[in-house]
Amino acid sequence: MFIEKLFIPVGAALQMTAADFTPEGVLVDLRTTAQTADCPTCAMSAHRVHSHYQRRLADLPLAQMPVRVHLHIRRFRCDTFTCGRTTFSEPVPKLAAPYARRTARLRAEQRQLALDVGGEPGARLARRQGMGVSPDTLLRLARRAPEAVRPTPRCLGIDDFALRKGQVYGTLLVDLETHQPVDLREDRSAEVVEQWLQTHPGVAIITRDRSTAYADGASRGAPDACQVADRFHLLQNVREMLQRVLDGQQEALVVATRDAAPASTDQQVPAAETVGPPQGAPAPAPPGGTASLPAPAPAVSASPLCTAMQRSQERRSRRQERYTAVRALHAQGVGIRAIAAQLHLSRNTVRRFVAASQFPERATKRPQPSKLDPFIPHLEAQLVAGQDNAMQLWRELREQHGYRGSRGLVSRWVAQHRHVVPLPDPNRPPQRGRGRPPASSPSPKPPAQRRLSARQAAWLLVRRPEKLKQEEERSIERLCQQAPTVEVAYDLAQEFIQMVRERQAEPFDGWLQRASASGIAELQSFVVGVERDKAAVVAALSSPYSNGQVEGQVNRLKLIKRSMYGRAKFDLLRRRVLARSS
Ligand SMILES: [Zn+2]
């Protein structure tokens, strides 16, 4: 009978005696076909039936209908004289484990569901598919899953991940050749790595980040293995080094980026940008041409734009106060750690402020191109003509001029420019509720200038020179002209980056010598760090192995961790990360 094949696992000595399709699901009666059964204690074959009973099992659903199995089971008498057992139930290993409430294949399916998507979503999915199960049961199944035996990898990648950010970290080990995670540990100490490598001998290549913990653990656990420092972290260290150099060069940063800005067409506020209010917003030019330090927000207040400017002014002056306080404390000889604690600032911020000879301005945003740009002349003309109804203007733009942007873009532009566009016709009847006194200044264009922060400049300096835009190239040029220190650091940094990208280890020793002779403290401390980890850095400059895919595995781990809402413990996270659905 064909339908039997759906309910009886291949090779099982079972027979279907009835199948009933009810609205609640499918009910199947099965019985065993063998004449005898083997006693589980003495393994002798038994013939005499002692009694009968029924086992109820849940099975894989059929077309999303739950399937219940009524299994007719016999209890046999063991006649072996020396056997301690008198009766036993006949086993049906192909169908289900002893005492189990679900068939083996249903259990395997539900367990995989738990490993793939977790308890709660797994339970919802299972219910929809007709194999309802509670989230707790799913997690229990996942926890009891047998662990796959993994061969020790030849190339091992090690990275850490946050179990509780800033507090508890774990270690992920990845086979770089099969791209599979091999283990997960609840700690990121040297001991963890050492112990793992000692119990898994045969690892030849280890890629790792630049932390001393993993370096030490790897050297102790597998002294013969070749360690490869992560190239991404090396480049990151170079960028951080450059940023520290630039932090001490605020003046050069300001001058360089001002001079590098392309000559603006319109009335540009001269010289004021050096330390003036953040640019990028239309503001009436100050009468004297130069603005003094934190200029008060322009008198035309209450417009959303001016409020934003005011807020940004406030932020800037708060930041400047902090800067002054840090400098003052540092001048009194207070340490960085103590300043950070006293002013509730991060140590990095304090460090930057101490290094910065001048107040480090935040970067200003370059005005972004907007879908509205081509229509601005038209909008200006409309405002001048007295039409300032944003809704109407938007409709017009869309229907007659082919504008494809949002309505919000138009309303914001109108709100910002309504009061600065001169109205030629003072007799125009005021529009309802929108009477704003017309200002006399013409519409100022936001200056196409941006000020680079040390951080942004550092990013520019590590970019491939051939990928820089003309304007960015000019900024770097000016920066190097202004500060010879930056030029030296830039050249050496680019040489190092080149070595990393092109995997050239030969020029490395010469580079180290020149860098430590450069006289730049930040560069020298970078060299000291590299020297300490030299073998691994040299390997990074020559070996094809990289820690990149481990980062990818860490991302997968984070995704799984977050999907567990922090409810499940480490053991389950470990199971799910190491589990691979086939
Ligand atoms: Zn027996």
XYZ file of N, CA, C and O and ligand atoms in Angstrom, residues 39-44 78-80 83-85 88, ligand 1:
53
model
N 16.029 -9.763 23.745
C 16.037 -9.208 25.101
C 17.167 -8.186 25.223
O 18.302 -8.463 24.848
N 16.896 -6.987 25.725
C 17.950 -5.954 25.814
C 19.028 -6.296 26.836
O 20.108 -5.732 26.790
N 18.765 -7.238 27.762
C 19.775 -7.587 28.769
C 20.684 -8.710 28.287
O 21.901 -8.568 28.267
N 20.084 -9.844 27.853
C 20.920 -10.978 27.475
C 21.053 -11.147 25.969
O 21.794 -12.004 25.506
N 20.328 -10.360 25.197
C 20.399 -10.345 23.734
C 19.875 -11.642 23.104
O 20.046 -11.860 21.901
N 19.238 -12.521 23.897
C 18.670 -13.731 23.330
C 17.290 -13.444 22.755
O 16.585 -12.552 23.225
N 11.368 -13.029 28.838
C 12.694 -13.575 28.549
C 12.804 -14.930 29.249
O 12.615 -15.035 30.452
N 13.088 -15.977 28.447
C 13.137 -17.330 28.999
C 14.545 -17.773 29.352
O 14.763 -18.909 29.770
N 15.516 -16.907 29.154
C 16.891 -17.296 29.495
C 17.009 -17.490 30.997
O 16.640 -16.601 31.765
N 19.215 -14.963 32.877
C 18.948 -13.526 32.673
C 18.125 -12.977 33.835
O 17.177 -13.601 34.301
N 18.500 -11.823 34.316
C 17.813 -11.200 35.428
C 16.478 -10.593 35.042
O 15.641 -10.296 35.884
N 16.262 -10.410 33.767
C 15.053 -9.734 33.307
C 13.956 -10.768 33.039
O 14.228 -11.823 32.462
N 10.171 -7.682 28.814
C 10.682 -6.441 28.180
C 9.778 -6.068 27.022
O 9.117 -6.928 26.427
Zn 17.095 -11.775 28.821
